[in-house]
Tab-separated table of C-alpha atoms in Angstrom:
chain	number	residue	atom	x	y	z
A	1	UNK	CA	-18.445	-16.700	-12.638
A	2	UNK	CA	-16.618	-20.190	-13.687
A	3	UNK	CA	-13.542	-20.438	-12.933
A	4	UNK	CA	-11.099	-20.780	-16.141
A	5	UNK	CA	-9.272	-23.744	-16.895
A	6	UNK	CA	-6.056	-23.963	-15.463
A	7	UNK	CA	-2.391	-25.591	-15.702
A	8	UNK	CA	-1.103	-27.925	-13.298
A	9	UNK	CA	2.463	-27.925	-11.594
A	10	UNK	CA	4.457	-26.243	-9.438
A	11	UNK	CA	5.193	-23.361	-11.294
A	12	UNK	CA	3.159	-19.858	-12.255
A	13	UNK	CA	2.995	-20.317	-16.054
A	14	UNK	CA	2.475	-22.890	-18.488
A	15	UNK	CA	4.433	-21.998	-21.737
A	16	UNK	CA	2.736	-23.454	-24.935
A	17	UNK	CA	4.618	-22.201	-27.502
A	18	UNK	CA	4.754	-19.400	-29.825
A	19	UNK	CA	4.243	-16.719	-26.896
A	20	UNK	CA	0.957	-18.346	-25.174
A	21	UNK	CA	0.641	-19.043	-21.821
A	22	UNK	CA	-1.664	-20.972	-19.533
A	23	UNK	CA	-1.924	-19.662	-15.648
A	24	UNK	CA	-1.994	-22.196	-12.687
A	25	UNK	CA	-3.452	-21.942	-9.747
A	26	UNK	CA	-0.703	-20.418	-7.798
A	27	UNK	CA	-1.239	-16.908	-9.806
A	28	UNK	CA	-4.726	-16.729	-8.414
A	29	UNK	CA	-5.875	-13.025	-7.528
A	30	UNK	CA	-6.523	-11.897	-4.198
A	31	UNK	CA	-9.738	-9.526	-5.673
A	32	UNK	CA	-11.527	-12.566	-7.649
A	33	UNK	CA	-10.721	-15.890	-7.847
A	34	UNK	CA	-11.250	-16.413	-11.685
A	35	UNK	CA	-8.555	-13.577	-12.157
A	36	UNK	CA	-4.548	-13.701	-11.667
A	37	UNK	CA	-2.526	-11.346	-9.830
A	38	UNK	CA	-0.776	-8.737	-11.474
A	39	UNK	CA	2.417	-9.237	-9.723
A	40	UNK	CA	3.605	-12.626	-11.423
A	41	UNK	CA	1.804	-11.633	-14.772
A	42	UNK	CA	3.778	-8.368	-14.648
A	43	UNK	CA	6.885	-10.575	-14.298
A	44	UNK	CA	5.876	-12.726	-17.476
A	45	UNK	CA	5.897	-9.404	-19.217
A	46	UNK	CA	8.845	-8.048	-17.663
A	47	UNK	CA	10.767	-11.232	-18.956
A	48	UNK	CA	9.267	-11.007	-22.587
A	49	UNK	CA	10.774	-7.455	-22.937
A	50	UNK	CA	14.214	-8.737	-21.703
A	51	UNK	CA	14.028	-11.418	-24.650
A	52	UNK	CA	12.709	-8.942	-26.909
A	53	UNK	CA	15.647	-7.917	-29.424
A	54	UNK	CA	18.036	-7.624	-26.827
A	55	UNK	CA	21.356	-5.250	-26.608
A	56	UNK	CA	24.669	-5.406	-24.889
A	57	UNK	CA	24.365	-1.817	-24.452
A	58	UNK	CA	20.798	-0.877	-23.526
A	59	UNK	CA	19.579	-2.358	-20.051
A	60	UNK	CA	16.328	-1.330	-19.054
A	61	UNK	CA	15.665	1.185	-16.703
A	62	UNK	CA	12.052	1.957	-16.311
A	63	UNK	CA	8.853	-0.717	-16.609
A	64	UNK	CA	5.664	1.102	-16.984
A	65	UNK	CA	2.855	-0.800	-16.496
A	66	UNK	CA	-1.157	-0.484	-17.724
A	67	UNK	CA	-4.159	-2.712	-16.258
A	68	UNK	CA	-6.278	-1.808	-18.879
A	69	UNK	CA	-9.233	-4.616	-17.090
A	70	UNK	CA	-9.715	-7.741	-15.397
A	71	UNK	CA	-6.298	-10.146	-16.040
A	72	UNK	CA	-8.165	-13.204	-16.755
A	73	UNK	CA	-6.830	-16.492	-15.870
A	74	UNK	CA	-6.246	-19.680	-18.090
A	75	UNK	CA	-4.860	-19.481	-21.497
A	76	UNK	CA	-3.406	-15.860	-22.717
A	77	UNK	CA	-0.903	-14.561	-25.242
A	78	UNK	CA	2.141	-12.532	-25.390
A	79	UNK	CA	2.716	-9.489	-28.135
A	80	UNK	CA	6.346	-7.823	-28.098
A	81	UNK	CA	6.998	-4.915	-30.511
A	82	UNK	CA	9.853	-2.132	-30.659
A	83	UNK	CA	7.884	1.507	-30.531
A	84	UNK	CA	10.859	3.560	-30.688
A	85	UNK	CA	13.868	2.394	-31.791
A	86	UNK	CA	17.933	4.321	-30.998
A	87	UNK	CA	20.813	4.371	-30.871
A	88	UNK	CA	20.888	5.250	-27.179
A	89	UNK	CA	17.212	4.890	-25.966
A	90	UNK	CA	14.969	2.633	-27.207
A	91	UNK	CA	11.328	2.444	-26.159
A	92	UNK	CA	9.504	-1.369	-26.419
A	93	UNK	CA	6.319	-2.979	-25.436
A	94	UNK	CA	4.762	-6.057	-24.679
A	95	UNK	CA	0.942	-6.569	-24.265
A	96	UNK	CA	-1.082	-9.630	-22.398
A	97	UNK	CA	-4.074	-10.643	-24.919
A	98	UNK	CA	-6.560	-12.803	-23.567
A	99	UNK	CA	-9.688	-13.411	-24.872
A	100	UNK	CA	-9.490	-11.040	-27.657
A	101	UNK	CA	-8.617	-8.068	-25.365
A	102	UNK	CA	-5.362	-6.558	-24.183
A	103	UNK	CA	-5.648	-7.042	-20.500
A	104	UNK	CA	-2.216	-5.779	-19.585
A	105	UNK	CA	0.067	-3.422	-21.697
A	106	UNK	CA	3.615	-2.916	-20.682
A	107	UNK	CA	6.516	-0.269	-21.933
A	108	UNK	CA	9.508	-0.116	-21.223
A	109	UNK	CA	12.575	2.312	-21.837
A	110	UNK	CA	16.219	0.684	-22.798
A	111	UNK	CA	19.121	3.031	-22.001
A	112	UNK	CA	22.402	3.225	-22.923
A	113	UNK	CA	24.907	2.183	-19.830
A	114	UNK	CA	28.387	3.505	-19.091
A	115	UNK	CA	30.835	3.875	-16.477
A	116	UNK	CA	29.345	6.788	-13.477
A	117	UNK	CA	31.046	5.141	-10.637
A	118	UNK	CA	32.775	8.304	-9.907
A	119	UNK	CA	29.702	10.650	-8.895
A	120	UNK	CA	27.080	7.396	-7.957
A	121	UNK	CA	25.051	7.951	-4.823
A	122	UNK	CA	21.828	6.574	-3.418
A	123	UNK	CA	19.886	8.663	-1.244
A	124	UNK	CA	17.588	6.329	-0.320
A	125	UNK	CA	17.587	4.403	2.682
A	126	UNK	CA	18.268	0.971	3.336
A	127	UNK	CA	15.295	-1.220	4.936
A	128	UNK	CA	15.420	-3.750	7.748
A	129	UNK	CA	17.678	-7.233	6.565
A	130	UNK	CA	15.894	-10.404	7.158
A	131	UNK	CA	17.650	-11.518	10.310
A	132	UNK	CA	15.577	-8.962	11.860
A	133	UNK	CA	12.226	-9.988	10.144
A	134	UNK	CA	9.543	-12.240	11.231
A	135	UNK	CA	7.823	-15.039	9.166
A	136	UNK	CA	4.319	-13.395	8.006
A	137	UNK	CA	1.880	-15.575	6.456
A	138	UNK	CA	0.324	-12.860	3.996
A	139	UNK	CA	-2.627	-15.494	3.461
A	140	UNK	CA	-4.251	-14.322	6.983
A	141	UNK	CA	-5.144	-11.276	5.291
A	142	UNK	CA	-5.415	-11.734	1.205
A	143	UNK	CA	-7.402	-14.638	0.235
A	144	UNK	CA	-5.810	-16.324	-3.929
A	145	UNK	CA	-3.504	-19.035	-4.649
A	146	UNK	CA	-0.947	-16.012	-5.468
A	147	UNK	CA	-0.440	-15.250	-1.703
A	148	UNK	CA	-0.186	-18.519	-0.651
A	149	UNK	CA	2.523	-19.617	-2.828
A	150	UNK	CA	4.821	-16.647	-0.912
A	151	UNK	CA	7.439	-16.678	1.526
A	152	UNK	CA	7.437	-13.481	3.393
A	153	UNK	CA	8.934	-11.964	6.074
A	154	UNK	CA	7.574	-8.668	7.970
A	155	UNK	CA	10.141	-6.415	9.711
A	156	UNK	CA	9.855	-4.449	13.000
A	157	UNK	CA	7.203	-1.746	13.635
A	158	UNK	CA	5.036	-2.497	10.567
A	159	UNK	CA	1.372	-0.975	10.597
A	160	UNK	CA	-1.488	-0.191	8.264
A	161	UNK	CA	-0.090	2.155	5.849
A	162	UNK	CA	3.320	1.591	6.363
A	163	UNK	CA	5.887	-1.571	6.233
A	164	UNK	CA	8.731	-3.090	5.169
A	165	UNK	CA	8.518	-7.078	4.179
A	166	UNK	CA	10.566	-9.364	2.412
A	167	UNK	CA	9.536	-11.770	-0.209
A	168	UNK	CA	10.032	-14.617	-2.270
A	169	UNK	CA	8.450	-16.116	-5.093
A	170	UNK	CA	7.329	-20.212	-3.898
A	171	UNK	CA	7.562	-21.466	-7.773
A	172	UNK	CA	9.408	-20.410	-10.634
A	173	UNK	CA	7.850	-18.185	-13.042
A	174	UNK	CA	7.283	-20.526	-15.854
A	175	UNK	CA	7.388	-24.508	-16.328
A	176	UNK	CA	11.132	-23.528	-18.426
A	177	UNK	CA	12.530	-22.727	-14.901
A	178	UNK	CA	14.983	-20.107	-17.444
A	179	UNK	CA	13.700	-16.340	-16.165
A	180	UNK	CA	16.102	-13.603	-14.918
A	181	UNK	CA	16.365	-12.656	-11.669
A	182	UNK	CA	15.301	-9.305	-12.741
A	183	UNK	CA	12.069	-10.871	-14.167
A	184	UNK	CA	11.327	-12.993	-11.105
A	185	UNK	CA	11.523	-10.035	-8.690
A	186	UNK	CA	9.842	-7.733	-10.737
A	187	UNK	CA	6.996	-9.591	-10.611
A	188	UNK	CA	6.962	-9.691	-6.795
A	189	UNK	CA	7.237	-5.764	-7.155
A	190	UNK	CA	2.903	-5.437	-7.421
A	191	UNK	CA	2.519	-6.913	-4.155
A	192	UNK	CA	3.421	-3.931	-2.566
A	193	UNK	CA	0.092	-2.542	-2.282
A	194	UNK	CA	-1.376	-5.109	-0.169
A	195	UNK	CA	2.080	-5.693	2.454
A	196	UNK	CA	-0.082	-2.419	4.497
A	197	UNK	CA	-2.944	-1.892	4.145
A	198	UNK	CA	-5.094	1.232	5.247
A	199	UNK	CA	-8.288	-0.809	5.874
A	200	UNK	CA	-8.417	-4.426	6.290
A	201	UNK	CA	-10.147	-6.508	2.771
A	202	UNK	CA	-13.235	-7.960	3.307
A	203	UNK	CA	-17.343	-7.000	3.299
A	204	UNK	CA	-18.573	-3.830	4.681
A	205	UNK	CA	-15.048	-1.907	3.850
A	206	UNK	CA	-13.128	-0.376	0.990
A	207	UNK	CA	-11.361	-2.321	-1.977
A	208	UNK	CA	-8.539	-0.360	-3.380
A	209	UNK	CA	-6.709	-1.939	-6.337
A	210	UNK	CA	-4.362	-0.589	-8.757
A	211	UNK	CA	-4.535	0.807	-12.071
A	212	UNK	CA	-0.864	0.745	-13.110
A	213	UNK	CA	3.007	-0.100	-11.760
A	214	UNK	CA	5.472	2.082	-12.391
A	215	UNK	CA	8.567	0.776	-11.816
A	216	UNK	CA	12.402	2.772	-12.014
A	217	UNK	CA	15.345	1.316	-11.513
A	218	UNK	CA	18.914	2.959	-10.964
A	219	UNK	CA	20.742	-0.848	-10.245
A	220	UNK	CA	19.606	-4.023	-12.112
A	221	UNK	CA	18.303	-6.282	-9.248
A	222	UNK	CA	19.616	-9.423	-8.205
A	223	UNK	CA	18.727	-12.670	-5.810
A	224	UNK	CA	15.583	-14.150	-5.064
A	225	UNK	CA	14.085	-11.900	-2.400
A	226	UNK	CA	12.758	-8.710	-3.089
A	227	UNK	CA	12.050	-6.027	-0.458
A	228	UNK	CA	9.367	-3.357	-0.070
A	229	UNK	CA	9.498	-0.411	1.729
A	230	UNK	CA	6.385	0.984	1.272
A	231	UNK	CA	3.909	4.050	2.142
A	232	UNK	CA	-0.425	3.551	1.195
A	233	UNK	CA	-1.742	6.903	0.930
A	234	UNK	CA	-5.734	7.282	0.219
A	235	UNK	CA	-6.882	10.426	-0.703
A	236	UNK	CA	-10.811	12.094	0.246
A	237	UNK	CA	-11.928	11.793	-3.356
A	238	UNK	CA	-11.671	8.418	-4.001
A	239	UNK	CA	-7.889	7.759	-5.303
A	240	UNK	CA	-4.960	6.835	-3.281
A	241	UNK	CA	-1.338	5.977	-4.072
A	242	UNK	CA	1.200	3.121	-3.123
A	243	UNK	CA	4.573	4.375	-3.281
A	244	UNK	CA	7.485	2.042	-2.594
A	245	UNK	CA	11.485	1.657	-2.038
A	246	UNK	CA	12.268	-1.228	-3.996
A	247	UNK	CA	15.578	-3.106	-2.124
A	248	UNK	CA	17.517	-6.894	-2.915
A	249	UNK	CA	19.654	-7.728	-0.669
A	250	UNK	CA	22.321	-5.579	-1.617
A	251	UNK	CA	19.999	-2.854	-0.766
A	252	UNK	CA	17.970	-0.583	-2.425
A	253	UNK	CA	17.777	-0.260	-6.294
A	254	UNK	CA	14.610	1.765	-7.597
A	255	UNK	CA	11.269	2.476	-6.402
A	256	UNK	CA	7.912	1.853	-7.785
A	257	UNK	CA	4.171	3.794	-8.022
A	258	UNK	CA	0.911	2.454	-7.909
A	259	UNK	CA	-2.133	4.563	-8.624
A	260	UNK	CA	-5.509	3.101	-6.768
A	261	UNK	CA	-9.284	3.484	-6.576
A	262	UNK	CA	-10.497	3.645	-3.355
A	263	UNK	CA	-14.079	2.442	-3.495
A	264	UNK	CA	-16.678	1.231	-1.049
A	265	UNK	CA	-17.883	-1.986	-0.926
C-alpha cells in the first residue's frame, strides 16, 4: 500500500484549521507503516475533549477509547459533541474521521470535583523513579517513526510480560506547541502494550494489537514523563489483556485497560 502524504516538522500533528489535521512522520505505527499509532492520535483526541465546552467544575475522569479500524495516516478530521449533558456528570465525545470513516471514537465522562482530602488514599503502588532506570531504545524492538521519536527509560527487573518504563514524548503534539500536559501524556498512555511484550514482533510469531484504551484517572496528571507499570496477559482463545498503573512523577494517578487479539502470523 502507498504510503499517505504526510506533514513535515518536528512535531506529531499538522493543524489546518477548522478541526483537520495532517500526521507526520513521527506518528508512524509500529503494525503498518501507512498507519499512525494510536498513542499520539489518542492524545489529539484527548486534547479536543479538554477544549470541548469546558467547565470549572467538571474535570474529566475517565477516557474511553474505540479503534473502530485501521487509523490512517495523512490528512483526518476532528468531531466533538456533548452526549449527555449535567449538572454534575456530563458525558462527551470526540471521533477521528478520515477518509469518510470514523477510525477512532472517544468518550469521555466529566465529573463534578470537590474537596475529599480528608478520607483520600491510593492503594496502588508506586513504580521505580528514573534515577534508577536505564536508557531503552524501544526502536530495537518496534519498527514506526512513533517509537523512534521516544525517550524511554526501562527500570530494574523488566521481562516479557511485565515492566515498568518511563517515557517522553520527542515532539510536541501539534505544530501550536499549546496542549495540556494531561493531553500530552495521555497520548503516551497506548504504548503500554508494547513496553513487554509476551512474544517478540516479527514473522513466524503472534501480532497482538489493541481494540480499545480505557483510561481512569483519580489525580489529573502532570509533567512530561509518563510511567507504565504494566502486566500483558494472553489468554488460550485468542484474546489477551494489557493492564497498566499509570504514574507522573508524583506517582501514580489512574490505570488503564487494553483489550487485544492475539493472532498468528
Amino acid at each position: 500500500m502507498d504510503l499517505p502524504e504526510l506533514a513535515e516538522g518536528d512535531f506529531y500533528y499538522q493543524s489546518l484549521g477548522d478541526g483537520k489535521y495532517r500526521s507526520t512522520i513521527h506518528v508512524q505505527g509500529a503494525w503498518n507503516p501507512h498507519e499512525q499509532h494510536m498513542a499520539p492520535a489518542s492524545g489529539l483526541l484527548a486534547e479536543a475533549l479538554l477544549r470541548h465546552e469546558p467547565r470549572e467544575d467538571l474535570r474529566m475522569a475517565r477516557i474511553s477509547y474505540e479503534i473502530l479500524g485501521l487509523i490512517p495516516g495523512g490528512e483526518f478530521h476532528l468531531e466533538t459533541t456533548t452526549l449527555r449533558p449535567g449538572k454534575t456528570i456530563e458525558l462527551i465525545q470526540a471521533e477521528m474521521i478520515a477518509n469518510g470513516r470514523t477510525a477512532i471514537r472517544a468518550t469521555a465522562w466529566r465529573m463534578m470535583t470537590s474537596d475529599t482530602s480528608e478520607v483520600a488514599a491510593v492503594e496502588d503502588t508506586t513504580m521505580a523513579p528514573r534515577s534508577e532506570c536505564e536508557v531503552w531504545d524501544g526502536s530495537t524492538v518496534w519498527p514506526g517513526g512513533y517509537i523512534q521519536s521516544l525517550e524511554m527509560a526501562v527500570a530494574p527487573n523488566h521481562r516479557p510480560g511485565s515492566g515498568q518504563v518511563w517515557i517522553k514524548p520527542g515532539y510536541p503534539l501539534t505544530d501550536a506547541a499549546d496542549s495540556t500536559d494531561l493531553a500530552r501524556l495521555i497520548g503516551l498512555v497506548d504504548t503500554s502494550n508494547g513496553i513487554a511484550a509476551r512474544v517478540a514482533p516479527g514473522e513466524n510469531t503472534y501480532a497482538f494489537p489493541n481494540l480499545d484504551l480505557q483510561i481512569h484517572m483519580y489525580r489529573i496528571p502532570e509533567g512530561e514523563w509518563l510511567g507504565l507499570d504494566n502486566s500483558v496477559t494472553f489468554g488460550t482463545d485468542g484474546i489477551g489483556l494489557t493492564s497498566t498503573v499509570l504514574h507522573d512523577e508524583q506517582g501514580p494517578f489512574g490505570r488503564s485497560e487494553q483489550i487485544l487479539t492475539v493472532r498468528k502470523v
